[in-house]
């Protein structure tokens, strides 16, 4: 388990807090040199990052197994594969993402060129977390590299083997002048946050997210906070119970429920509860057998403090309908269903982040909506129903970072969708092009030449401000858009029309 044999002396060899200022200053100098602005340089680094994944697949999987006993399939699918696909997309699409967007000319800026440039922020800090230590650290880093930033990553100290692997491999594959790794615990993170960064990206708990936001405020540094929260699952009586049970339990058992988008609790009627538990029992038996602790497809709880917290939930919330087994020596908790859960029970006061699934009974969709809206906005909302109008009602009358109908967690794997929270579940979003956009400043640029025409068009803005000038400017500002006579898309058609008239006149004249 994490922390067993990797000592802090080993991890902190290259992470003296006194060096933090030097690291940030060095990366800042590299950024100001313009090195990362070159798209070819960025592509070279992205290709190196992809090679890191491809050439060290075994080392990454081994670290994940040592940290959390992750199965090879789960580690490969939900960490390595996602990272590779994200990096490949960035390599393939970077030039189109980074291309300036030129605006159409209009009557008010006839002689101008106006465009939006995609420019990097500067030196970015990415703070990872322990439940998916590689993916949740390196996917944001990939977006920051693509956008042209210099990057410092701070992996979680809890997944110590994974952190050590990143600290070993990043300097071997990426440019050390632009990309560095810092190791350490809470004290080192606090020291690091005293430095001035141009952007901070954090994945983790709401409690730590608030501290990072407060530290960023010192320099008005923009942040993305990928937090979490209690993602509810609403189930009505129109569903296929067997399929619904499988999809919910898949989302809950993945990484032993230690996933920010895992189903946190179920809202359903008593009738639906009975049917779901029956199917969930069949599902767990099919997947893990009669002794799920022996199943190699189930990982373990990330650390002792988290295990104790989950154990407390089992003894202080509702009653156990399914599962409930624990083994402290292995940080093992059996996938568990709780019933008779009350809104004020401890398990309903914070994100569970484990293999425990409470069911809260409600009598109607309206009651479910009221229950959800009375709590902090969740990262995800899961709706299981065959009724279209009910799906729309649940989706539109609640607020959540993402919403999925009749499944769980699948939204995380679709790069074309933005992933992020709302309110207490986070701010900002990423994945695919959204990662590039997150680490990019959209700089508006206008270029005006010194032509006589350009100056004459703008002469009305210069003093003295006569009534004639004011009336003319008011007319321009208020009427061109009103009548939609704004852009010059129609000019080629107008010129063709004029040319047609000229041709007709010439034909008539010469014939």
Tab-separated table of C-alpha atoms in Angstrom:
chain	number	residue	atom	x	y	z
A	1	UNK	CA	0.000	0.000	0.000
A	2	UNK	CA	1.022	3.631	-0.424
A	3	UNK	CA	3.769	4.799	1.843
A	4	UNK	CA	4.904	1.264	2.870
A	5	UNK	CA	8.422	1.269	1.497
A	6	UNK	CA	9.004	4.556	-0.346
A	7	UNK	CA	10.523	6.836	2.292
A	8	UNK	CA	10.049	10.577	2.351
A	9	UNK	CA	13.815	10.987	2.264
A	10	UNK	CA	13.812	9.253	-1.128
A	11	UNK	CA	10.893	11.302	-2.421
A	12	UNK	CA	12.203	14.648	-1.217
A	13	UNK	CA	15.778	14.337	-2.484
A	14	UNK	CA	15.154	16.721	-5.362
A	15	UNK	CA	12.368	18.780	-3.758
A	16	UNK	CA	14.012	21.118	-1.295
A	17	UNK	CA	11.374	23.810	-0.579
A	18	UNK	CA	14.149	26.389	-0.666
A	19	UNK	CA	14.509	25.622	-4.387
A	20	UNK	CA	10.898	26.451	-5.254
A	21	UNK	CA	11.605	30.106	-5.973
A	22	UNK	CA	14.545	29.138	-8.164
A	23	UNK	CA	12.451	26.590	-10.079
A	24	UNK	CA	9.660	29.066	-10.754
A	25	UNK	CA	12.137	31.803	-11.686
A	26	UNK	CA	13.974	29.442	-14.058
A	27	UNK	CA	10.752	28.383	-15.788
A	28	UNK	CA	9.648	32.002	-16.003
A	29	UNK	CA	12.911	32.890	-17.763
A	30	UNK	CA	12.410	29.989	-20.173
A	31	UNK	CA	8.900	31.155	-20.955
A	32	UNK	CA	9.956	34.771	-21.499
A	33	UNK	CA	12.619	33.562	-23.928
A	34	UNK	CA	9.763	32.534	-26.252
A	35	UNK	CA	10.903	28.933	-26.374
A	36	UNK	CA	7.448	27.423	-25.798
A	37	UNK	CA	5.698	29.715	-28.297
A	38	UNK	CA	7.046	27.673	-31.198
A	39	UNK	CA	4.422	25.121	-32.276
A	40	UNK	CA	7.131	22.730	-33.453
A	41	UNK	CA	8.681	22.806	-29.980
A	42	UNK	CA	5.313	22.053	-28.404
A	43	UNK	CA	4.715	19.176	-30.806
A	44	UNK	CA	8.148	17.769	-30.001
A	45	UNK	CA	7.327	17.826	-26.284
A	46	UNK	CA	3.900	16.260	-26.797
A	47	UNK	CA	5.445	13.466	-28.851
A	48	UNK	CA	7.998	12.938	-26.075
A	49	UNK	CA	5.169	12.745	-23.538
A	50	UNK	CA	3.430	10.124	-25.673
A	51	UNK	CA	6.701	8.157	-25.843
A	52	UNK	CA	6.901	8.337	-22.061
A	53	UNK	CA	3.518	6.611	-21.864
A	54	UNK	CA	4.301	4.023	-24.518
A	55	UNK	CA	7.781	3.105	-23.314
A	56	UNK	CA	6.930	2.952	-19.610
A	57	UNK	CA	3.548	1.279	-19.629
A	58	UNK	CA	4.741	-1.511	-17.301
A	59	UNK	CA	6.338	0.883	-14.838
A	60	UNK	CA	3.162	2.982	-14.650
A	61	UNK	CA	0.938	-0.066	-14.090
A	62	UNK	CA	3.291	-1.403	-11.417
A	63	UNK	CA	3.209	1.890	-9.519
A	64	UNK	CA	-0.595	1.971	-9.606
A	65	UNK	CA	-0.760	-1.568	-8.280
A	66	UNK	CA	1.650	-0.764	-5.456
A	67	UNK	CA	-0.256	2.378	-4.512
A	68	UNK	CA	-3.830	1.045	-4.651
A	69	UNK	CA	-3.753	-2.563	-5.845
A	70	UNK	CA	-5.365	-1.401	-9.101
A	71	UNK	CA	-6.012	-4.217	-11.520
A	72	UNK	CA	-3.995	-4.123	-14.720
A	73	UNK	CA	-7.103	-3.726	-16.883
A	74	UNK	CA	-8.558	-0.893	-14.799
A	75	UNK	CA	-5.221	0.915	-14.588
A	76	UNK	CA	-4.634	0.579	-18.309
A	77	UNK	CA	-8.139	1.605	-19.407
A	78	UNK	CA	-8.782	4.479	-17.011
A	79	UNK	CA	-5.287	5.908	-16.757
A	80	UNK	CA	-2.854	4.913	-19.518
A	81	UNK	CA	-5.330	4.692	-22.412
A	82	UNK	CA	-6.979	8.015	-21.541
A	83	UNK	CA	-3.579	9.708	-21.322
A	84	UNK	CA	-2.408	8.278	-24.651
A	85	UNK	CA	-5.590	9.249	-26.483
A	86	UNK	CA	-5.516	12.744	-25.015
A	87	UNK	CA	-1.901	13.227	-26.088
A	88	UNK	CA	-2.497	11.848	-29.588
A	89	UNK	CA	-5.413	14.239	-30.102
A	90	UNK	CA	-3.282	17.181	-28.980
A	91	UNK	CA	-0.527	16.211	-31.422
A	92	UNK	CA	-2.960	15.788	-34.296
A	93	UNK	CA	-5.045	18.905	-33.674
A	94	UNK	CA	-2.630	21.394	-32.096
A	95	UNK	CA	-2.098	23.476	-35.231
A	96	UNK	CA	-5.833	23.946	-35.758
A	97	UNK	CA	-6.384	24.715	-32.051
A	98	UNK	CA	-3.627	27.336	-32.025
A	99	UNK	CA	-4.599	29.027	-35.295
A	100	UNK	CA	-5.591	32.706	-34.880
A	101	UNK	CA	-9.250	33.465	-35.515
A	102	UNK	CA	-9.661	36.390	-37.925
A	103	UNK	CA	-12.829	38.447	-37.586
A	104	UNK	CA	-14.976	39.765	-40.393
A	105	UNK	CA	-14.609	43.408	-41.307
A	106	UNK	CA	-17.526	45.772	-40.878
A	107	UNK	CA	-18.411	49.337	-41.845
A	108	UNK	CA	-17.025	50.792	-38.623
A	109	UNK	CA	-13.577	49.246	-39.030
A	110	UNK	CA	-13.356	49.122	-42.790
A	111	UNK	CA	-9.560	49.287	-43.037
A	112	UNK	CA	-8.735	47.194	-39.959
A	113	UNK	CA	-7.592	43.639	-39.398
A	114	UNK	CA	-8.947	42.135	-36.170
A	115	UNK	CA	-8.213	38.685	-34.808
A	116	UNK	CA	-7.985	36.554	-31.672
A	117	UNK	CA	-4.625	35.033	-30.804
A	118	UNK	CA	-4.339	31.905	-28.618
A	119	UNK	CA	-1.472	32.751	-26.267
A	120	UNK	CA	-0.195	30.860	-23.202
A	121	UNK	CA	-0.501	32.213	-19.671
A	122	UNK	CA	3.117	31.597	-18.662
A	123	UNK	CA	4.212	29.335	-15.795
A	124	UNK	CA	1.467	26.901	-14.782
A	125	UNK	CA	1.177	24.822	-11.606
A	126	UNK	CA	-0.697	21.510	-11.861
A	127	UNK	CA	-1.484	19.850	-8.515
A	128	UNK	CA	-2.558	16.235	-8.920
A	129	UNK	CA	-4.426	13.882	-6.639
A	130	UNK	CA	-4.006	10.299	-5.447
A	131	UNK	CA	-6.974	8.323	-6.797
A	132	UNK	CA	-5.905	8.506	-10.467
A	133	UNK	CA	-2.409	9.859	-9.887
A	134	UNK	CA	-1.085	9.719	-13.453
A	135	UNK	CA	-4.180	10.634	-15.428
A	136	UNK	CA	-5.347	13.518	-13.227
A	137	UNK	CA	-1.859	15.042	-13.224
A	138	UNK	CA	-0.593	14.408	-16.739
A	139	UNK	CA	-3.763	15.061	-18.764
A	140	UNK	CA	-3.896	18.692	-17.523
A	141	UNK	CA	-0.138	18.917	-18.077
A	142	UNK	CA	-0.629	17.808	-21.695
A	143	UNK	CA	-3.130	20.645	-22.240
A	144	UNK	CA	-0.769	23.158	-20.642
A	145	UNK	CA	2.123	22.022	-22.866
A	146	UNK	CA	-0.062	22.202	-25.985
A	147	UNK	CA	-1.072	25.750	-25.080
A	148	UNK	CA	2.590	26.812	-24.821
A	149	UNK	CA	3.046	27.148	-21.073
A	150	UNK	CA	5.927	26.119	-18.864
A	151	UNK	CA	4.672	23.666	-16.239
A	152	UNK	CA	5.443	22.513	-12.709
A	153	UNK	CA	3.522	19.433	-11.609
A	154	UNK	CA	3.019	18.471	-7.968
A	155	UNK	CA	1.821	14.833	-7.752
A	156	UNK	CA	0.021	13.637	-4.634
A	157	UNK	CA	2.255	12.366	-1.861
A	158	UNK	CA	-0.359	9.734	-0.978
A	159	UNK	CA	0.235	7.793	-4.211
A	160	UNK	CA	3.941	7.810	-3.469
A	161	UNK	CA	5.043	5.157	-5.972
A	162	UNK	CA	3.248	6.960	-8.806
A	163	UNK	CA	4.721	10.299	-7.691
A	164	UNK	CA	8.209	8.795	-7.704
A	165	UNK	CA	7.733	7.424	-11.231
A	166	UNK	CA	6.626	10.826	-12.532
A	167	UNK	CA	9.584	12.502	-10.841
A	168	UNK	CA	11.891	9.985	-12.498
A	169	UNK	CA	10.434	10.014	-16.023
A	170	UNK	CA	9.388	13.617	-16.705
A	171	UNK	CA	12.992	14.972	-16.689
A	172	UNK	CA	14.101	12.129	-18.954
A	173	UNK	CA	11.552	12.838	-21.675
A	174	UNK	CA	10.615	16.524	-21.454
A	175	UNK	CA	12.658	19.715	-21.643
A	176	UNK	CA	13.933	20.412	-18.120
A	177	UNK	CA	14.054	24.149	-18.730
A	178	UNK	CA	10.281	24.203	-19.245
A	179	UNK	CA	8.769	21.283	-17.314
A	180	UNK	CA	9.571	20.176	-13.779
A	181	UNK	CA	8.234	17.964	-10.987
A	182	UNK	CA	8.006	18.932	-7.329
A	183	UNK	CA	7.471	16.298	-4.638
A	184	UNK	CA	6.333	16.661	-1.056
A	185	UNK	CA	3.377	16.781	1.302
A	186	UNK	CA	1.075	19.523	2.586
A	187	UNK	CA	3.935	21.634	3.955
A	188	UNK	CA	5.767	21.637	0.626
A	189	UNK	CA	2.541	22.402	-1.228
A	190	UNK	CA	1.911	25.429	0.996
A	191	UNK	CA	5.452	26.663	0.335
A	192	UNK	CA	4.973	26.136	-3.396
A	193	UNK	CA	1.734	28.121	-3.365
A	194	UNK	CA	3.595	31.125	-1.942
A	195	UNK	CA	5.205	31.513	-5.362
A	196	UNK	CA	3.575	33.553	-8.114
A	197	UNK	CA	2.171	31.375	-10.892
A	198	UNK	CA	0.291	32.502	-13.993
A	199	UNK	CA	-2.290	29.702	-13.703
A	200	UNK	CA	-3.078	26.982	-11.149
A	201	UNK	CA	-4.904	23.743	-11.926
A	202	UNK	CA	-5.950	21.592	-8.953
A	203	UNK	CA	-7.779	18.284	-8.669
A	204	UNK	CA	-8.874	17.089	-5.248
A	205	UNK	CA	-11.114	17.848	-2.301
A	206	UNK	CA	-13.246	20.925	-1.716
A	207	UNK	CA	-11.396	21.601	1.552
A	208	UNK	CA	-7.983	21.828	-0.116
A	209	UNK	CA	-9.509	23.539	-3.152
A	210	UNK	CA	-10.596	26.441	-0.950
A	211	UNK	CA	-7.052	26.809	0.399
A	212	UNK	CA	-5.602	26.822	-3.106
A	213	UNK	CA	-8.159	29.388	-4.248
A	214	UNK	CA	-7.255	31.601	-1.282
A	215	UNK	CA	-3.532	31.298	-2.070
A	216	UNK	CA	-4.187	32.167	-5.725
A	217	UNK	CA	-6.083	35.292	-4.679
A	218	UNK	CA	-2.859	36.830	-3.374
A	219	UNK	CA	-1.700	37.358	-6.962
A	220	UNK	CA	-5.147	37.222	-8.609
A	221	UNK	CA	-3.978	34.034	-10.312
A	222	UNK	CA	-6.700	32.319	-12.385
A	223	UNK	CA	-7.508	28.771	-11.296
A	224	UNK	CA	-9.283	25.641	-12.393
A	225	UNK	CA	-10.584	23.578	-9.481
A	226	UNK	CA	-11.723	20.025	-10.247
A	227	UNK	CA	-13.301	19.045	-6.948
A	228	UNK	CA	-16.183	16.575	-6.715
A	229	UNK	CA	-19.138	16.392	-4.388
A	230	UNK	CA	-22.087	14.086	-3.915
A	231	UNK	CA	-23.247	12.999	-7.376
A	232	UNK	CA	-26.848	11.747	-7.090
A	233	UNK	CA	-28.477	8.927	-9.036
A	234	UNK	CA	-32.215	9.205	-9.665
A	235	UNK	CA	-33.986	5.985	-10.672
A	236	UNK	CA	-37.672	5.624	-11.531
A	237	UNK	CA	-39.783	2.495	-12.120
A	238	UNK	CA	-39.624	2.556	-15.937
A	239	UNK	CA	-36.051	1.289	-16.149
A	240	UNK	CA	-34.551	-2.093	-16.940
A	241	UNK	CA	-33.515	-2.979	-13.378
A	242	UNK	CA	-30.787	-5.487	-14.278
A	243	UNK	CA	-29.106	-3.092	-16.697
A	244	UNK	CA	-29.489	-0.155	-14.311
A	245	UNK	CA	-27.955	-2.131	-11.436
A	246	UNK	CA	-24.961	-3.128	-13.559
A	247	UNK	CA	-24.326	0.403	-14.783
A	248	UNK	CA	-24.594	1.939	-11.312
A	249	UNK	CA	-22.410	-0.703	-9.657
A	250	UNK	CA	-19.818	-0.440	-12.424
A	251	UNK	CA	-19.521	3.273	-11.696
A	252	UNK	CA	-19.418	2.655	-7.946
A	253	UNK	CA	-16.917	-0.218	-7.953
A	254	UNK	CA	-14.475	1.358	-10.402
A	255	UNK	CA	-11.375	2.156	-8.362
A	256	UNK	CA	-13.383	1.110	-5.265
A	257	UNK	CA	-15.607	4.171	-5.581
A	258	UNK	CA	-12.610	6.497	-5.301
A	259	UNK	CA	-13.576	8.438	-8.417
A	260	UNK	CA	-14.796	12.037	-8.362
A	261	UNK	CA	-17.614	11.155	-10.786
A	262	UNK	CA	-18.697	7.965	-8.966
A	263	UNK	CA	-22.394	7.631	-8.085
A	264	UNK	CA	-22.614	8.907	-4.510
A	265	UNK	CA	-26.184	8.057	-3.495
A	266	UNK	CA	-29.436	6.830	-5.031
A	267	UNK	CA	-32.813	8.579	-4.902
A	268	UNK	CA	-35.714	6.216	-5.647
A	269	UNK	CA	-39.000	4.876	-4.336
A	270	UNK	CA	-39.180	1.898	-1.949
A	271	UNK	CA	-40.436	-0.284	-4.783
A	272	UNK	CA	-37.453	0.605	-6.968
A	273	UNK	CA	-35.061	0.117	-4.029
A	274	UNK	CA	-36.196	-3.488	-3.550
A	275	UNK	CA	-35.759	-4.318	-7.233
A	276	UNK	CA	-32.371	-2.617	-7.473
A	277	UNK	CA	-30.905	-4.398	-4.443
A	278	UNK	CA	-32.044	-7.743	-5.848
A	279	UNK	CA	-30.256	-7.050	-9.145
A	280	UNK	CA	-27.191	-5.537	-7.476
A	281	UNK	CA	-26.712	-8.697	-5.450
A	282	UNK	CA	-26.790	-10.783	-8.646
A	283	UNK	CA	-24.385	-8.380	-10.371
A	284	UNK	CA	-21.787	-8.400	-7.586
A	285	UNK	CA	-21.928	-12.186	-7.388
A	286	UNK	CA	-21.356	-12.476	-11.142
A	287	UNK	CA	-18.460	-10.035	-11.120
A	288	UNK	CA	-16.593	-10.865	-7.916
A	289	UNK	CA	-17.879	-14.194	-6.647
A	290	UNK	CA	-18.863	-15.055	-3.070
A	291	UNK	CA	-15.646	-13.579	-1.598
A	292	UNK	CA	-15.047	-10.254	-3.321
A	293	UNK	CA	-11.879	-9.611	-1.316
A	294	UNK	CA	-10.147	-12.244	-3.430
A	295	UNK	CA	-11.249	-10.606	-6.677
A	296	UNK	CA	-8.245	-9.168	-8.503
A	297	UNK	CA	-10.480	-6.624	-10.285
A	298	UNK	CA	-11.139	-4.658	-7.085
A	299	UNK	CA	-8.516	-2.231	-5.813
A	300	UNK	CA	-8.058	-1.046	-2.220
A	301	UNK	CA	-8.746	2.119	-0.228
A	302	UNK	CA	-6.059	4.723	-0.886
A	303	UNK	CA	-4.826	5.345	2.658
A	304	UNK	CA	-5.512	4.600	6.335
A	305	UNK	CA	-7.160	7.925	7.212
A	306	UNK	CA	-9.630	7.522	4.369
A	307	UNK	CA	-10.340	3.917	5.418
A	308	UNK	CA	-11.200	5.015	8.971
A	309	UNK	CA	-13.552	7.653	7.612
A	310	UNK	CA	-15.412	5.112	5.465
A	311	UNK	CA	-15.586	2.627	8.348
A	312	UNK	CA	-17.246	5.328	10.448
A	313	UNK	CA	-19.910	5.783	7.762
A	314	UNK	CA	-20.743	2.072	7.908
A	315	UNK	CA	-21.388	2.163	11.634
A	316	UNK	CA	-23.228	5.497	11.804
A	317	UNK	CA	-25.478	5.668	8.746
A	318	UNK	CA	-28.566	3.622	7.819
A	319	UNK	CA	-28.439	-0.170	7.786
A	320	UNK	CA	-26.502	-2.611	5.620
A	321	UNK	CA	-28.594	-4.327	2.933
A	322	UNK	CA	-25.693	-5.803	0.988
A	323	UNK	CA	-21.965	-6.210	1.675
A	324	UNK	CA	-20.427	-4.506	4.683
A	325	UNK	CA	-17.240	-6.574	5.050
A	326	UNK	CA	-13.981	-4.843	6.044
A	327	UNK	CA	-10.331	-5.811	6.539
A	328	UNK	CA	-8.212	-3.071	8.049
A	329	UNK	CA	-4.929	-4.889	7.386
A	330	UNK	CA	-5.570	-4.655	3.643
A	331	UNK	CA	-7.509	-1.370	3.698
A	332	UNK	CA	-10.380	-3.375	2.236
A	333	UNK	CA	-14.080	-2.475	2.285
A	334	UNK	CA	-16.569	-4.660	0.484
A	335	UNK	CA	-18.942	-2.990	-2.003
A	336	UNK	CA	-21.859	-2.089	0.249
A	337	UNK	CA	-25.470	-0.926	-0.146
A	338	UNK	CA	-27.068	1.010	2.720
A	339	UNK	CA	-30.817	1.446	3.201
A	340	UNK	CA	-32.958	3.377	5.682
A	341	UNK	CA	-30.556	6.282	5.220
A	342	UNK	CA	-31.683	9.624	6.595
A	343	UNK	CA	-30.714	13.002	5.095
A	344	UNK	CA	-28.897	13.953	8.307
A	345	UNK	CA	-26.824	10.742	8.561
A	346	UNK	CA	-23.023	11.311	8.479
A	347	UNK	CA	-22.681	9.605	5.099
A	348	UNK	CA	-24.967	12.215	3.532
A	349	UNK	CA	-22.932	15.195	4.760
A	350	UNK	CA	-19.906	14.831	2.479
A	351	UNK	CA	-18.672	13.034	-0.610
A	352	UNK	CA	-18.277	9.323	0.173
A	353	UNK	CA	-15.392	8.503	-2.173
A	354	UNK	CA	-15.562	4.788	-1.508
A	355	UNK	CA	-17.473	1.559	-2.265
A	356	UNK	CA	-20.481	2.434	-0.086
A	357	UNK	CA	-23.753	3.337	-1.805
A	358	UNK	CA	-26.615	4.719	0.328
A	359	UNK	CA	-30.209	4.678	-0.922
A	360	UNK	CA	-32.512	7.509	0.122
A	361	UNK	CA	-36.158	6.806	-0.595
A	362	UNK	CA	-38.344	9.502	-2.122
A	363	UNK	CA	-41.923	9.448	-3.404
A	364	UNK	CA	-41.743	11.529	-6.585
A	365	UNK	CA	-39.389	13.193	-9.078
A	366	UNK	CA	-40.327	16.569	-7.614
A	367	UNK	CA	-39.174	15.397	-4.198
A	368	UNK	CA	-35.899	14.187	-5.742
A	369	UNK	CA	-35.352	17.571	-7.409
A	370	UNK	CA	-36.036	19.375	-4.147
A	371	UNK	CA	-33.596	17.054	-2.333
A	372	UNK	CA	-30.819	17.684	-4.875
A	373	UNK	CA	-31.353	21.446	-4.990
A	374	UNK	CA	-31.184	21.702	-1.186
A	375	UNK	CA	-27.536	20.558	-1.343
A	376	UNK	CA	-24.312	21.830	-2.958
A	377	UNK	CA	-24.229	21.502	-6.750
A	378	UNK	CA	-22.856	18.048	-7.657
A	379	UNK	CA	-20.167	17.314	-10.187
A	380	UNK	CA	-22.493	14.871	-11.978
A	381	UNK	CA	-26.175	14.025	-12.106
A	382	UNK	CA	-27.225	10.515	-13.170
A	383	UNK	CA	-30.797	10.032	-14.374
A	384	UNK	CA	-32.240	6.573	-14.988
A	385	UNK	CA	-35.634	6.724	-16.673
A	386	UNK	CA	-37.312	5.870	-19.972
A	387	UNK	CA	-39.573	8.936	-19.762
A	388	UNK	CA	-38.211	11.750	-21.940
A	389	UNK	CA	-40.071	14.566	-20.235
A	390	UNK	CA	-38.861	13.322	-16.852
A	391	UNK	CA	-35.275	13.187	-18.097
A	392	UNK	CA	-35.592	16.809	-19.232
A	393	UNK	CA	-37.240	17.834	-15.964
A	394	UNK	CA	-34.451	16.328	-13.836
A	395	UNK	CA	-31.741	17.770	-16.060
A	396	UNK	CA	-33.202	21.268	-16.401
A	397	UNK	CA	-34.510	21.788	-12.878
A	398	UNK	CA	-31.195	20.944	-11.179
A	399	UNK	CA	-27.628	22.202	-11.572
A	400	UNK	CA	-24.607	19.946	-12.014
A	401	UNK	CA	-21.248	19.957	-13.738
A	402	UNK	CA	-22.303	17.178	-16.112
A	403	UNK	CA	-25.398	15.016	-16.589
A	404	UNK	CA	-25.743	11.460	-17.886
A	405	UNK	CA	-28.983	9.686	-18.756
A	406	UNK	CA	-29.190	5.926	-18.176
A	407	UNK	CA	-25.517	5.321	-17.407
A	408	UNK	CA	-22.675	6.509	-15.159
A	409	UNK	CA	-19.160	7.919	-15.619
A	410	UNK	CA	-19.128	7.532	-19.437
A	411	UNK	CA	-19.050	11.320	-19.898
A	412	UNK	CA	-15.495	11.384	-18.539
A	413	UNK	CA	-14.194	9.409	-21.514
A	414	UNK	CA	-15.609	11.689	-24.237
A	415	UNK	CA	-12.959	14.304	-25.051
A	416	UNK	CA	-15.399	16.397	-27.079
A	417	UNK	CA	-17.339	17.131	-23.872
A	418	UNK	CA	-16.081	19.701	-21.368
A	419	UNK	CA	-15.496	18.158	-17.959
A	420	UNK	CA	-15.776	20.290	-14.836
A	421	UNK	CA	-17.894	21.236	-11.875
A	422	UNK	CA	-20.189	24.086	-10.940
A	423	UNK	CA	-20.391	25.895	-7.634
A	424	UNK	CA	-18.964	23.777	-4.816
A	425	UNK	CA	-18.014	20.968	-7.200
A	426	UNK	CA	-15.448	23.136	-8.944
A	427	UNK	CA	-14.764	25.818	-11.519
A	428	UNK	CA	-13.379	25.612	-15.027
A	429	UNK	CA	-13.229	22.577	-17.289
A	430	UNK	CA	-10.855	20.524	-19.401
A	431	UNK	CA	-10.378	17.451	-21.667
A	432	UNK	CA	-9.340	17.584	-25.300
A	433	UNK	CA	-9.548	21.061	-26.808
A	434	UNK	CA	-11.108	22.316	-23.573
A	435	UNK	CA	-7.758	21.617	-21.850
A	436	UNK	CA	-5.986	23.717	-24.494
A	437	UNK	CA	-8.537	26.506	-24.055
A	438	UNK	CA	-8.228	26.408	-20.262
A	439	UNK	CA	-4.491	27.090	-20.414
A	440	UNK	CA	-4.833	29.686	-23.194
A	441	UNK	CA	-5.462	33.425	-23.005
A	442	UNK	CA	-7.647	34.692	-25.848
A	443	UNK	CA	-5.823	37.880	-26.838
A	444	UNK	CA	-7.765	40.323	-29.020
A	445	UNK	CA	-5.614	42.129	-31.604
A	446	UNK	CA	-6.469	44.975	-33.991
A	447	UNK	CA	-4.149	46.254	-36.730
A	448	UNK	CA	-4.847	49.541	-38.491
A	449	UNK	CA	-2.712	50.955	-41.285
A	450	UNK	CA	-1.774	54.558	-42.057
A	451	UNK	CA	-3.790	54.885	-45.244
A	452	UNK	CA	-5.583	58.140	-46.036
A	453	UNK	CA	-8.933	56.328	-46.242
A	454	UNK	CA	-8.493	54.715	-42.816
A	455	UNK	CA	-7.801	58.065	-41.212
A	456	UNK	CA	-10.699	59.771	-42.947
A	457	UNK	CA	-13.136	57.085	-41.812
A	458	UNK	CA	-12.052	57.720	-38.226
A	459	UNK	CA	-11.883	61.503	-38.360
A	460	UNK	CA	-15.232	61.827	-36.584
A	461	UNK	CA	-13.720	60.514	-33.317
A	462	UNK	CA	-11.307	63.440	-33.000
A	463	UNK	CA	-12.164	66.674	-31.136
A	464	UNK	CA	-13.742	69.104	-31.385
A	465	UNK	CA	-16.932	67.085	-30.870
A	466	UNK	CA	-19.489	68.983	-32.926
A	467	UNK	CA	-23.152	68.102	-33.072
A	468	UNK	CA	-22.661	66.906	-36.645
A	469	UNK	CA	-19.961	64.446	-35.560
A	470	UNK	CA	-22.027	63.173	-32.653
A	471	UNK	CA	-25.062	62.627	-34.867
A	472	UNK	CA	-22.976	60.797	-37.484
A	473	UNK	CA	-21.281	58.507	-34.939
A	474	UNK	CA	-24.624	57.799	-33.253
A	475	UNK	CA	-26.082	56.851	-36.620
A	476	UNK	CA	-23.169	54.494	-37.393
A	477	UNK	CA	-23.242	52.823	-33.994
A	478	UNK	CA	-26.992	52.460	-33.830
A	479	UNK	CA	-28.139	51.606	-37.348
A	480	UNK	CA	-25.697	49.378	-39.207
A	481	UNK	CA	-26.251	46.448	-36.850
A	482	UNK	CA	-29.921	47.266	-36.507
A	483	UNK	CA	-30.388	46.663	-40.216
A	484	UNK	CA	-27.806	43.857	-40.206
A	485	UNK	CA	-25.686	45.739	-42.721
A	486	UNK	CA	-22.549	44.777	-40.857
A	487	UNK	CA	-20.275	42.322	-42.594
A	488	UNK	CA	-18.961	42.183	-46.125
A	489	UNK	CA	-19.963	38.631	-46.968
A	490	UNK	CA	-22.378	39.980	-49.575
A	491	UNK	CA	-19.765	42.003	-51.491
A	492	UNK	CA	-18.759	39.200	-53.934
A	493	UNK	CA	-22.434	38.796	-54.889
A	494	UNK	CA	-22.829	42.559	-55.271
A	495	UNK	CA	-19.736	42.734	-57.496
A	496	UNK	CA	-21.053	39.870	-59.639
A	497	UNK	CA	-24.340	41.750	-59.968
A	498	UNK	CA	-22.513	44.910	-61.108
A	499	UNK	CA	-20.400	42.874	-63.507
A	500	UNK	CA	-23.569	41.349	-64.955
A	501	UNK	CA	-25.027	44.813	-65.560
A	502	UNK	CA	-21.799	45.930	-67.251
A	503	UNK	CA	-21.796	42.859	-69.487
A	504	UNK	CA	-25.427	43.468	-70.478
A	505	UNK	CA	-24.621	47.099	-71.371
A	506	UNK	CA	-21.542	46.079	-73.376
A	507	UNK	CA	-23.453	43.385	-75.269
A	508	UNK	CA	-26.225	45.852	-76.138
A	509	UNK	CA	-23.694	48.511	-77.142
A	510	UNK	CA	-21.606	46.340	-79.442
A	511	UNK	CA	-24.516	44.367	-80.885
